[in-house]
Coordinates of C-alpha atoms in Angstrom, one line a residue:
M30 CA -0.1 0.1 0.3
T31 CA 1.0 3.7 -0.4
A32 CA -0.4 6.9 0.9
R33 CA -4.4 7.2 0.1
G34 CA -5.0 10.7 0.0
W35 CA -4.9 13.7 2.2
R36 CA -7.3 14.6 4.5
I37 CA -8.0 18.4 4.4
T38 CA -10.2 20.7 6.9
P39 CA -12.7 23.2 4.8
L40 CA -10.6 25.9 7.3
A41 CA -7.1 24.2 6.2
S42 CA -8.4 24.4 2.4
L43 CA -9.0 28.2 2.9
L44 CA -6.0 28.6 3.6
I45 CA -3.3 26.2 1.8
A46 CA -2.7 28.9 -1.2
L47 CA -1.6 31.7 2.1
L48 CA 1.3 31.4 4.1
L49 CA -0.3 29.5 7.4
L50 CA -3.5 28.0 8.7
V51 CA -5.3 30.2 10.6
A52 CA -8.6 28.8 13.1
C53 CA -12.0 30.1 11.7
Q54 CA -13.6 29.6 14.4
S55 CA -12.8 31.4 18.1
P56 CA -14.3 29.7 21.6
G57 CA -17.0 31.8 23.5
I58 CA -17.9 32.3 27.3
G59 CA -21.2 31.8 29.0
P60 CA -24.0 34.1 30.5
K61 CA -22.6 36.6 33.1
A62 CA -24.2 34.9 36.1
G63 CA -26.5 36.8 38.6
R64 CA -27.3 39.1 40.9
A65 CA -23.8 38.8 43.4
G66 CA -24.2 39.6 46.7
P67 CA -22.6 39.8 49.7
S68 CA -23.0 36.5 50.1
A69 CA -22.1 35.0 46.8
S70 CA -19.1 37.3 46.5
N71 CA -17.2 34.3 46.1
S72 CA -18.9 31.8 45.4
P73 CA -17.3 30.0 42.5
A74 CA -20.1 30.8 40.0
S75 CA -19.3 34.3 41.3
R76 CA -15.5 33.9 40.7
L77 CA -16.0 31.9 37.7
A78 CA -18.2 35.4 35.8
A79 CA -15.2 37.2 36.8
A80 CA -12.9 34.7 35.7
D81 CA -14.8 35.8 32.5
R82 CA -14.7 39.3 33.0
K83 CA -11.0 39.0 32.8
L84 CA -10.7 37.1 29.0
Y85 CA -13.6 40.0 28.7
A86 CA -10.5 42.6 29.0
G87 CA -7.6 40.8 27.4
D88 CA -6.5 39.4 31.1
Y89 CA -5.7 35.9 29.1
D90 CA -2.7 34.7 32.2
G91 CA -5.5 37.1 35.3
A92 CA -8.4 34.4 34.0
E93 CA -6.5 31.6 33.9
K94 CA -5.0 31.6 37.3
D95 CA -8.6 31.6 38.1
Y96 CA -10.1 29.2 36.6
Q97 CA -7.0 27.0 37.6
A98 CA -8.3 27.6 40.7
L99 CA -11.2 26.5 39.9
V100 CA -10.8 23.8 38.5
K101 CA -8.8 22.7 41.9
E102 CA -11.4 23.5 43.0
N103 CA -13.9 20.9 40.4
A104 CA -15.9 23.4 40.4
I105 CA -19.0 23.5 38.0
G106 CA -18.4 24.8 35.0
A107 CA -14.8 26.1 35.6
A108 CA -13.1 22.8 33.5
A109 CA -15.0 24.0 30.7
H110 CA -15.1 27.9 31.1
Y111 CA -11.4 27.0 31.2
S112 CA -10.9 25.6 28.5
T113 CA -12.3 28.0 26.1
L114 CA -9.3 30.5 26.9
L115 CA -7.0 27.5 26.0
V116 CA -9.1 27.3 22.3
Y117 CA -8.7 31.5 22.0
E118 CA -5.0 31.1 22.6
T119 CA -4.2 28.3 20.0
R120 CA -4.2 25.6 22.9
L121 CA -5.5 22.5 21.4
R122 CA -5.1 19.6 22.6
E123 CA -6.1 20.9 26.5
G124 CA -8.1 23.1 25.4
V125 CA -10.1 19.3 24.0
A126 CA -9.0 18.1 26.9
Q127 CA -10.5 20.3 29.2
A128 CA -13.3 20.3 27.9
Q129 CA -13.7 16.8 27.7
A130 CA -13.1 16.2 31.5
A131 CA -16.2 19.2 32.0
V132 CA -18.2 16.9 30.6
R133 CA -17.2 13.9 32.2
A134 CA -17.4 15.5 35.7
Q135 CA -21.4 16.4 34.5
A136 CA -23.4 16.4 30.8
D137 CA -25.1 20.3 30.8
S138 CA -26.3 22.6 27.7
D139 CA -23.0 25.4 28.3
S140 CA -20.4 22.1 29.5
L141 CA -21.9 20.1 25.4
A142 CA -21.6 23.5 23.4
R143 CA -17.9 25.0 25.3
L144 CA -16.5 20.9 24.3
A145 CA -18.6 21.3 20.8
R146 CA -17.1 24.9 19.8
A147 CA -13.4 23.6 21.1
L148 CA -13.7 20.0 18.5
D149 CA -14.7 22.6 15.9
W150 CA -11.6 24.2 16.3
S151 CA -9.4 21.5 16.2
E152 CA -10.7 20.9 13.0
D153 CA -12.6 18.6 14.5
V154 CA -16.3 19.2 13.6
A155 CA -17.8 15.6 13.5
G156 CA -17.7 15.6 17.6
A157 CA -18.3 18.6 17.5
V158 CA -21.6 18.3 15.6
A159 CA -22.2 15.2 17.6
A160 CA -21.2 16.9 20.9
G161 CA -23.6 20.1 19.6
R162 CA -26.4 17.7 19.3
R163 CA -26.3 17.0 22.6
A164 CA -25.9 20.6 24.3
V165 CA -29.9 22.2 22.5
A166 CA -31.0 18.8 23.8
A167 CA -29.9 19.0 27.4
R168 CA -32.4 21.3 29.9
P169 CA -32.1 24.0 30.6
V170 CA -30.5 24.2 27.7
T171 CA -28.3 28.0 27.6
P172 CA -27.6 30.3 24.6
L173 CA -24.7 29.1 23.9
A174 CA -25.6 26.1 23.4
H175 CA -27.3 27.1 19.5
I176 CA -24.7 28.6 18.9
F177 CA -21.8 26.8 18.2
Y178 CA -23.8 24.0 17.5
S179 CA -25.2 26.0 14.5
E180 CA -20.5 27.0 13.8
A181 CA -20.5 23.2 13.9
L182 CA -23.5 23.1 11.2
A183 CA -22.2 25.6 9.1
D184 CA -19.1 24.2 8.8
A185 CA -20.3 20.5 8.6
G186 CA -22.1 22.4 4.8
R187 CA -25.1 22.5 6.5
F188 CA -26.2 25.5 6.6
D189 CA -30.3 26.2 6.7
D190 CA -29.9 23.7 10.3
A191 CA -27.2 26.2 11.1
R192 CA -29.5 29.3 10.6
R193 CA -32.2 27.3 12.0
E194 CA -30.0 27.7 15.9
L195 CA -29.1 30.8 14.6
R196 CA -32.4 32.3 14.6
T197 CA -34.0 29.9 17.7
A198 CA -30.7 32.0 19.9
E199 CA -30.9 35.7 18.5
P200 CA -34.4 36.8 21.2
V201 CA -31.6 35.1 24.1
A202 CA -29.0 35.9 23.8
G203 CA -28.5 38.4 26.7
D204 CA -24.9 39.9 27.8
A205 CA -22.7 41.5 25.0
Y206 CA -20.9 38.4 25.0
S207 CA -23.7 35.8 23.3
R208 CA -24.9 38.8 21.6
A209 CA -21.4 38.6 19.2
E210 CA -20.9 35.0 19.1
V211 CA -24.2 35.2 17.8
D212 CA -23.1 38.3 15.2
R213 CA -19.6 36.1 14.8
E214 CA -21.3 33.0 13.7
W215 CA -23.2 34.8 10.9
A216 CA -20.6 35.9 9.6
N217 CA -18.4 31.8 9.9
L218 CA -21.6 30.8 8.2
Y219 CA -21.3 34.3 5.3
R220 CA -17.8 32.8 5.2
N221 CA -18.5 29.1 4.2
R222 CA -21.1 30.2 2.0
G223 CA -18.9 32.2 0.0
D224 CA -20.4 35.2 0.9
R225 CA -17.1 37.5 2.1
Y226 CA -18.8 40.7 2.2
S227 CA -21.6 40.0 5.2
E228 CA -19.1 38.1 6.2
L229 CA -17.1 41.6 7.4
N230 CA -20.1 42.8 8.0
Y231 CA -20.9 41.1 10.7
L232 CA -17.2 39.9 12.8
Q233 CA -18.0 44.3 12.5
L234 CA -20.5 44.2 14.3
A235 CA -19.1 41.8 17.5
V236 CA -16.8 43.9 17.3
K237 CA -19.1 47.2 18.4
E238 CA -20.8 44.5 20.7
Q239 CA -16.7 43.8 22.6
P240 CA -14.7 47.0 21.8
Q241 CA -12.5 45.4 24.0
F242 CA -12.6 41.1 23.3
P243 CA -9.0 41.0 21.3
E244 CA -9.8 38.3 20.3
R245 CA -13.0 40.8 17.8
Q246 CA -10.3 42.6 17.3
L247 CA -8.1 39.6 15.5
E248 CA -11.0 38.7 14.1
V249 CA -11.7 41.1 11.3
A250 CA -7.1 41.3 11.2
R251 CA -7.6 37.4 9.7
Y252 CA -10.7 38.3 7.4
D253 CA -8.4 41.8 5.7
Y254 CA -5.7 39.3 5.4
T255 CA -7.4 36.6 3.7
R256 CA -9.4 39.4 1.3
Q257 CA -5.4 40.7 0.9
R258 CA -5.9 43.6 2.4
P259 CA -2.9 44.1 4.1
A260 CA -3.0 47.4 4.6
A261 CA -6.1 47.6 6.0
A262 CA -5.5 44.3 8.9
Q263 CA -1.8 46.6 9.8
A264 CA -4.4 49.0 10.0
V265 CA -6.2 46.8 13.0
L266 CA -3.1 45.5 14.1
D267 CA -1.9 48.6 14.7
K268 CA -5.1 50.4 17.3
L269 CA -5.7 47.1 19.0
L270 CA -1.8 47.2 19.8
N271 CA -1.5 51.0 20.5
S272 CA -4.3 50.5 23.3
S273 CA -2.7 48.6 26.1
Y274 CA -2.7 46.0 24.6
K275 CA 0.6 46.8 23.9
N276 CA 2.3 44.6 26.6
N277 CA 0.0 42.1 26.3
Y278 CA 1.4 38.8 25.5
W279 CA -1.9 37.3 23.4
A280 CA -2.6 39.9 22.4
L281 CA 1.1 40.2 20.2
V282 CA 1.2 36.7 19.6
G283 CA -2.7 36.5 18.1
A284 CA -1.5 39.6 15.9
A285 CA 1.8 38.2 15.2
G286 CA -0.2 35.2 13.9
A287 CA -2.7 37.0 12.1
S288 CA 0.4 39.0 10.4
F289 CA 2.3 34.9 9.2
I290 CA -0.8 34.3 8.0
G291 CA -1.5 37.1 5.8
G292 CA 2.2 36.7 4.5
D293 CA 3.4 39.5 6.1
I294 CA 6.6 38.2 7.9
D295 CA 8.1 41.1 8.3
R296 CA 5.3 42.4 11.2
A297 CA 5.1 39.2 12.4
S298 CA 8.6 39.0 12.9
S299 CA 8.7 42.0 15.0
M300 CA 5.3 40.7 17.2
F301 CA 6.8 38.4 18.0
A302 CA 9.9 39.7 19.6
A303 CA 7.3 41.7 20.9
A304 CA 5.1 38.5 22.3
A305 CA 9.3 37.5 23.8
L306 CA 9.6 41.1 25.8
A307 CA 7.1 40.7 27.0
R308 CA 6.7 37.4 28.6
P309 CA 11.0 35.9 27.9
G310 CA 11.0 32.0 26.6
G311 CA 7.4 32.3 26.6
A312 CA 6.3 28.8 23.9
A313 CA 4.6 30.1 21.4
A314 CA 6.4 33.2 21.2
A315 CA 9.2 31.2 20.6
L316 CA 8.2 28.5 18.3
G317 CA 7.1 31.7 15.4
Q318 CA 9.9 33.2 16.2
A319 CA 11.8 30.0 15.0
E320 CA 9.1 28.3 11.9
I321 CA 10.3 31.7 10.2
A322 CA 13.0 31.5 11.3
V323 CA 12.4 27.1 10.0
A324 CA 10.8 27.7 7.6
L325 CA 10.9 31.5 5.6
K326 CA 14.9 32.4 6.3
R327 CA 16.6 28.4 7.0
D328 CA 18.6 29.6 9.7
F329 CA 18.2 26.7 12.0
N330 CA 21.4 28.0 14.7
T331 CA 19.2 30.8 15.3
A332 CA 15.6 28.9 15.9
H333 CA 17.8 26.0 17.8
D334 CA 18.6 28.7 20.6
I335 CA 15.5 31.0 20.4
L336 CA 14.0 27.3 22.1
L337 CA 16.8 26.6 23.9
E338 CA 16.9 29.4 25.8
S339 CA 12.9 28.9 25.9
L340 CA 13.4 25.4 27.4
K341 CA 14.5 26.6 29.7
K342 CA 13.3 29.1 30.4
D343 CA 10.2 26.4 30.7
P344 CA 10.7 23.2 31.4
S345 CA 7.5 21.7 31.0
S346 CA 7.1 23.4 27.8
A347 CA 6.3 19.5 25.6
D348 CA 5.5 21.5 22.6
V349 CA 9.5 23.3 22.1
Y350 CA 11.0 20.2 23.2
R351 CA 9.9 18.5 20.5
Y352 CA 10.5 21.0 17.8
L353 CA 14.3 21.5 19.1
R354 CA 14.8 17.6 19.4
Y355 CA 13.5 17.4 15.7
L356 CA 15.3 20.3 14.7
D357 CA 18.4 19.0 16.2
L358 CA 17.6 15.5 15.2
L359 CA 16.4 15.5 11.5
V360 CA 18.2 19.5 10.3
L361 CA 20.9 20.0 12.5
K362 CA 22.0 16.6 12.5
K363 CA 23.6 15.3 16.5
D364 CA 21.5 14.3 19.4
P365 CA 19.6 16.3 21.1
D366 CA 20.1 14.3 24.4
L367 CA 22.9 15.5 24.8
E368 CA 21.3 19.5 25.0
L369 CA 18.2 17.7 25.9
K370 CA 18.6 15.9 28.9
P371 CA 19.8 18.3 31.7
I372 CA 17.0 20.5 31.2
V373 CA 15.0 17.3 31.0
P374 CA 15.2 14.1 31.9
E375 CA 13.1 12.5 31.1
P376 CA 10.9 13.4 28.1
P377 CA 7.2 15.1 28.1
Q378 CA 4.6 11.7 27.8
D379 CA 2.0 13.4 26.1
L380 CA 2.8 12.3 22.8
A381 CA 2.7 8.1 24.4
A382 CA -0.7 9.2 26.2
V383 CA -2.1 10.5 22.8
R384 CA -0.5 8.4 20.5
K385 CA -2.5 5.8 22.0
A386 CA -5.7 6.9 22.0
A387 CA -5.1 7.7 18.3
L388 CA -4.3 3.4 18.4
D389 CA -7.8 2.7 21.0
K390 CA -9.9 4.4 18.5
V391 CA -8.6 2.7 15.7
N392 CA -9.2 -1.0 16.6
A393 CA -12.7 -0.2 18.3
Y394 CA -13.4 0.4 14.6
R395 CA -11.5 -3.2 13.2
A396 CA -12.9 -4.2 16.7
E397 CA -16.3 -3.4 15.5
Q398 CA -15.2 -5.4 12.0
G399 CA -14.3 -8.7 13.5
L400 CA -10.5 -7.6 12.7
A401 CA -7.4 -7.5 14.8
S402 CA -6.0 -4.9 16.6
L403 CA -3.1 -3.0 15.4
S404 CA -0.2 -3.0 17.3
E405 CA 1.6 0.1 18.1
D406 CA 5.6 0.0 16.4
P407 CA 7.8 2.5 17.3
A408 CA 9.8 2.9 14.5
V409 CA 6.1 3.4 12.2
A410 CA 5.8 5.6 14.4
E411 CA 8.7 7.3 15.1
G412 CA 8.0 7.5 10.8
A413 CA 5.0 9.4 11.9
E414 CA 7.0 12.0 13.5
A415 CA 9.7 12.9 12.2
H416 CA 7.1 13.7 8.5
A417 CA 5.1 15.7 10.5
F418 CA 8.0 17.8 11.5
Y419 CA 9.0 17.9 7.6
Y420 CA 5.8 19.4 6.9
L421 CA 6.5 22.2 9.5
F422 CA 9.6 22.6 8.9
N423 CA 8.4 23.6 5.2
F424 CA 5.8 25.1 5.3
G425 CA 4.4 26.4 2.7
R426 CA 6.7 25.7 -0.1
Q427 CA 5.3 23.5 -3.2
Q428 CA 6.7 21.3 -2.8
L429 CA 3.7 20.0 0.0
Q430 CA 1.3 20.7 -1.9
G431 CA -1.5 17.8 -2.7
L432 CA -0.2 14.7 -2.5
G433 CA 2.4 16.0 -2.1
I434 CA 2.1 16.4 1.5
H435 CA 2.7 12.5 1.7
T436 CA 6.4 12.7 -0.1
E437 CA 9.8 14.5 1.0
D438 CA 12.0 16.2 -1.4
P439 CA 15.5 14.6 -0.5
S440 CA 16.5 19.1 -1.6
L441 CA 14.2 20.3 1.9
P442 CA 15.3 19.7 5.2
G443 CA 13.8 17.3 7.5
F444 CA 14.0 14.8 5.5
T445 CA 14.1 10.9 6.3
G446 CA 12.5 9.0 2.2
E447 CA 10.3 10.1 -0.3
N448 CA 7.8 7.2 0.8
S449 CA 6.0 6.7 5.0
L450 CA 7.3 2.8 4.1
L451 CA 11.5 4.1 3.6
R452 CA 10.6 6.6 6.5
D453 CA 9.9 4.0 9.0
R454 CA 12.5 1.8 7.0
H455 CA 15.1 4.9 8.1
F456 CA 13.6 5.0 11.5
G457 CA 14.4 0.9 12.4
Y458 CA 11.2 -0.6 9.9
G459 CA 11.0 -4.7 8.6
G460 CA 7.7 -4.8 6.6
S461 CA 8.0 -4.2 3.1
R462 CA 4.6 -2.5 3.0
G463 CA 3.2 0.1 4.6
A464 CA 0.5 2.9 4.8
E465 CA -0.5 6.4 4.8
V466 CA -3.5 8.8 6.3
I467 CA -3.1 12.7 7.0
D468 CA -5.1 15.6 8.3
Q469 CA -5.5 18.6 10.8
V470 CA -6.9 17.8 13.4
A471 CA -5.0 18.4 16.7
A472 CA -6.7 15.6 19.2
P473 CA -6.3 12.2 17.8
E474 CA -9.9 10.4 18.5
G475 CA -11.0 13.3 15.9
S476 CA -8.0 12.9 13.0
V477 CA -9.0 9.2 13.4
Q478 CA -12.8 9.9 12.7
V479 CA -11.6 12.0 9.8
W480 CA -10.0 9.0 8.3
I481 CA -13.8 6.8 9.0
D482 CA -15.8 9.5 7.6
S483 CA -14.5 9.1 4.2
V484 CA -13.5 7.4 1.5
Y485 CA -9.3 6.5 0.9
H486 CA -8.0 7.1 3.5
R487 CA -11.0 4.8 5.8
F488 CA -10.0 1.5 3.0
P489 CA -6.3 0.8 5.2
L490 CA -7.4 1.2 8.4
L491 CA -9.4 -1.8 8.1
A492 CA -7.5 -3.4 5.9
R493 CA -7.0 -6.8 6.9
E494 CA -3.8 -7.1 5.5
T495 CA -2.7 -3.7 7.5
T496 CA -1.2 -5.4 11.2
A497 CA 0.6 -1.8 12.6
A498 CA 0.1 0.7 12.9
G499 CA 1.7 4.7 14.6
Y500 CA 0.8 8.0 15.1
G501 CA 2.7 11.0 15.3
E502 CA 1.9 14.9 15.3
A503 CA 3.4 18.7 15.4
Q504 CA 1.0 21.8 16.4
L505 CA 2.4 24.5 16.3
G506 CA -0.5 27.0 17.8
I507 CA -3.2 27.0 15.0
A508 CA -0.8 25.0 12.3
T509 CA -1.2 21.1 12.9
I510 CA -0.6 18.3 11.2
A511 CA -1.9 14.6 12.7
I512 CA -0.5 10.9 11.2
L513 CA -1.0 8.3 11.2
D514 CA 1.6 5.3 9.8
M515 CA 1.1 2.1 8.9
G516 CA 2.5 -1.5 8.4
V517 CA 1.0 -4.0 6.5
A518 CA 1.0 -8.1 5.9
D519 CA 2.6 -9.4 2.3
P520 CA -1.4 -9.1 0.2
G521 CA -4.2 -12.1 1.7
G522 CA -7.7 -13.1 1.3
G523 CA -10.1 -13.2 3.4
D524 CA -14.4 -11.9 3.6
A525 CA -15.3 -9.0 1.8
I526 CA -15.3 -5.5 4.7
V527 CA -18.7 -3.3 4.1
Y528 CA -18.6 0.4 6.0
P529 CA -21.3 1.1 7.4
R530 CA -21.0 -2.1 9.1
P531 CA -24.0 -4.9 8.4
D532 CA -26.8 -3.4 10.7
Q533 CA -24.7 0.2 12.3
T534 CA -27.1 2.5 13.2
E535 CA -25.5 6.4 13.8
V536 CA -24.3 6.4 10.9
P537 CA -23.9 10.2 9.8
A538 CA -26.8 11.4 6.8
Y539 CA -23.4 13.1 4.8
F540 CA -19.8 13.2 3.4
N541 CA -18.4 17.3 3.5
G542 CA -16.1 16.3 1.1
G543 CA -12.4 17.7 1.8
E544 CA -10.6 15.3 1.3
V545 CA -7.7 14.4 -1.6
P546 CA -7.7 13.9 -4.8
N547 CA -12.3 14.4 -4.4
P548 CA -14.3 11.6 -4.5
V549 CA -17.0 13.6 -6.7
P550 CA -17.5 14.2 -10.1
Q551 CA -15.4 17.2 -10.5
G552 CA -18.9 20.4 -10.3
A553 CA -20.8 18.4 -8.1
T554 CA -20.8 19.6 -4.3
Y555 CA -20.8 19.3 -0.8
P556 CA -22.5 17.2 1.2
V557 CA -23.3 14.5 -0.1
G558 CA -23.9 11.0 0.8
Y559 CA -22.2 9.0 4.0
P560 CA -19.3 7.5 2.2
V561 CA -20.2 3.4 1.3
T562 CA -17.5 1.0 1.5
L563 CA -16.3 -2.4 0.0
Q564 CA -13.2 -3.7 -0.2
V565 CA -11.7 -8.3 -0.4
G566 CA -8.0 -8.8 0.5
A567 CA -5.6 -8.0 -1.9
V568 CA -5.0 -10.6 -4.1
G569 CA -8.3 -10.2 -4.9
T570 CA -9.4 -8.7 -8.1
L571 CA -13.0 -7.2 -8.2
S572 CA -15.1 -5.6 -10.5
V573 CA -18.8 -4.6 -9.5
A574 CA -21.1 -4.6 -12.4
S575 CA -24.2 -3.4 -10.4
G576 CA -23.9 -1.2 -7.1
R577 CA -26.3 0.7 -5.4
L578 CA -27.9 1.9 -2.9
F579 CA -31.8 2.1 -1.8
G580 CA -33.1 4.2 0.4
P581 CA -35.9 4.0 3.1
D582 CA -38.8 4.1 0.3
N583 CA -36.6 0.6 -1.9
K584 CA -35.7 3.2 -4.4
E585 CA -32.7 3.2 -5.9
V586 CA -30.7 6.6 -4.7
P587 CA -29.1 8.7 -7.2
S588 CA -25.6 8.3 -6.4
Y589 CA -21.5 8.4 -7.2
A590 CA -20.2 4.8 -7.7
L591 CA -16.4 4.4 -7.6
Q592 CA -14.9 1.4 -9.7
P593 CA -12.5 -1.0 -8.4
G594 CA -8.5 0.3 -10.4
A595 CA -10.1 3.7 -11.0
S596 CA -10.1 7.0 -9.4
G597 CA -8.0 6.4 -6.9
L598 CA -9.2 2.9 -5.9
T599 CA -7.5 -0.1 -5.9
A600 CA -8.1 -3.3 -7.6
Y601 CA -10.6 -4.3 -4.6
E602 CA -11.8 -1.4 -3.8
W603 CA -15.3 0.6 -4.4
A604 CA -17.4 3.3 -2.8
L605 CA -20.3 4.5 -3.4
L606 CA -21.4 8.1 -2.0
A607 CA -24.8 8.9 -2.5
R608 CA -25.7 12.7 -4.2
K609 CA -27.3 14.0 -1.5
P610 CA -27.3 13.8 2.6
L611 CA -29.5 10.6 3.7
T612 CA -32.4 10.8 5.2
P613 CA -32.2 11.4 9.3
G614 CA -33.2 7.9 11.1
G615 CA -33.4 6.4 7.1
R616 CA -32.6 3.0 7.1
Y617 CA -30.1 2.2 3.8
T618 CA -29.8 -1.7 1.9
V619 CA -26.9 -2.0 0.0
E620 CA -26.7 -4.4 -3.0
V621 CA -22.9 -4.4 -4.4
I622 CA -22.7 -7.9 -8.1
G623 CA -20.0 -8.7 -10.0
K624 CA -16.9 -10.7 -9.6
L625 CA -13.8 -11.8 -7.7
D626 CA -11.3 -13.5 -9.2
G627 CA -13.0 -14.5 -11.8
Q628 CA -16.3 -15.3 -9.7
D629 CA -19.4 -14.8 -9.1
F630 CA -19.8 -11.8 -5.9
S631 CA -22.8 -9.7 -4.4
K632 CA -22.9 -8.3 -1.2
R633 CA -26.7 -7.0 0.6
W634 CA -26.3 -5.3 3.8
S635 CA -28.4 -3.3 5.9
F636 CA -27.3 0.4 8.5
T637 CA -29.4 2.6 10.1
V638 CA -28.8 6.6 9.6
A639 CA -28.9 8.8 12.8
R640 CA -31.9 11.2 13.4
A641 CA -31.7 14.6 13.3

């Protein structure tokens, strides 16, 4: 097997033409607490509201300190609100973890809404839709549940549903934050619909609702940069940073990131430098400076020195540790342990936990199919991790466009092998076959879900011959890449593997695309129906004479069929996508008739779509 394509999110596809990814979602804070009398002034609810007000005023550090204290006390809602701050600061993995912890503690409407926002911002749109659906079903329902659910729906291409949720939220959004978020989500909806004039109008309305909240102005600057209006973006940033935020670390980092994505590199460099002065050794500023030095200026030694100094000041920063480690290992070609062990005696354990989460999710899907679990191969995992940093070291290069994201150019820094198999073998993998899938989702479970919910990426995860795997990732603020490399055994046979599996329930109704290569014909519009796939062993040759999907009314559903050996599929794979989203709650039947290795072959099975 080889690389199976690149799963690219709608957000990533918008910004590939720019210099760096940018998150289009900004998480929010819930309604103000009620009136607090003297006896309630130190209650958890009033302290949580006070922390929210600090965040609205741009006091990120003060808000974080207060949220952390409340989380330590197990105050209801504290972890959910803290998750929102974390994703504003593009600490996405931390934000998702806090939101998930909040839901585990109390799955109320507000916590579920904030989980939806954290997942959506992390590009796990399917997970965000699921959390948002639960948020609006919980009672009592918070206005933010409708608002954040609308965001996930719009990003999934369900525009009418997103509009319905915003209309529901508008009359009950009583505080400034909620009203600003309604405006912000109208902007998000219009952006996804391609109406950039209306998008800007609503972003500006959000600024009027919360003029002191830096994130509102940063979103306008990002809009201006993506619309090739650098002068307008610079004016917005100058106004922001000439105010009380000129020494605000997170406002400076946000402004630097906005400049970076717009290709305004001189300004980004100066703002990252200003952030580094505001907080010497700050991880976000150091990583931003290092990425500019490495990816754009090819000044590897300067990047090394900045990161080393940052790590000395804060040895707990796993992102700085990992970037420095792979810069040493892959680019500077020296033993990273010689300088890292005196500072960080034991490597951070977060990556091990992330890898386990990804592998557990894959194996859960395989278990449902009766397939053997994949084992983690350290060499395969290291090959994936190395390629993730190759991507960061060379971000924006032409060689990484399209399916080129799976390959490496020996002339570029960080090269370990032209394809995933050669990279994995470079680190000690002994097999002769491999596969690789890639996306930009920050949470490992979300990455696996995106691959399963697609076409080309699903096949190797559910292949009988796939035996081992290793997950790698690299994150630089909102620039994220997630990679699963797989070890594949010799070709074999076996019964057909179908997905959705027979009698599966809660099947998604739609697929919103974003996969490279595109599985539907040019000119087709998304969303389409959820992908149906069938695969046999790699020794088999499959021909399909008739592949049909029947709806709840037993009538054939107009569909796009991908035949074995065509449209990017191998000779032992077949796929079908209905031209329109499936009916919520409907039961569908698939019928495939053809030949397998020259013998008659047929398969018929049914599944049920999740209710809206």
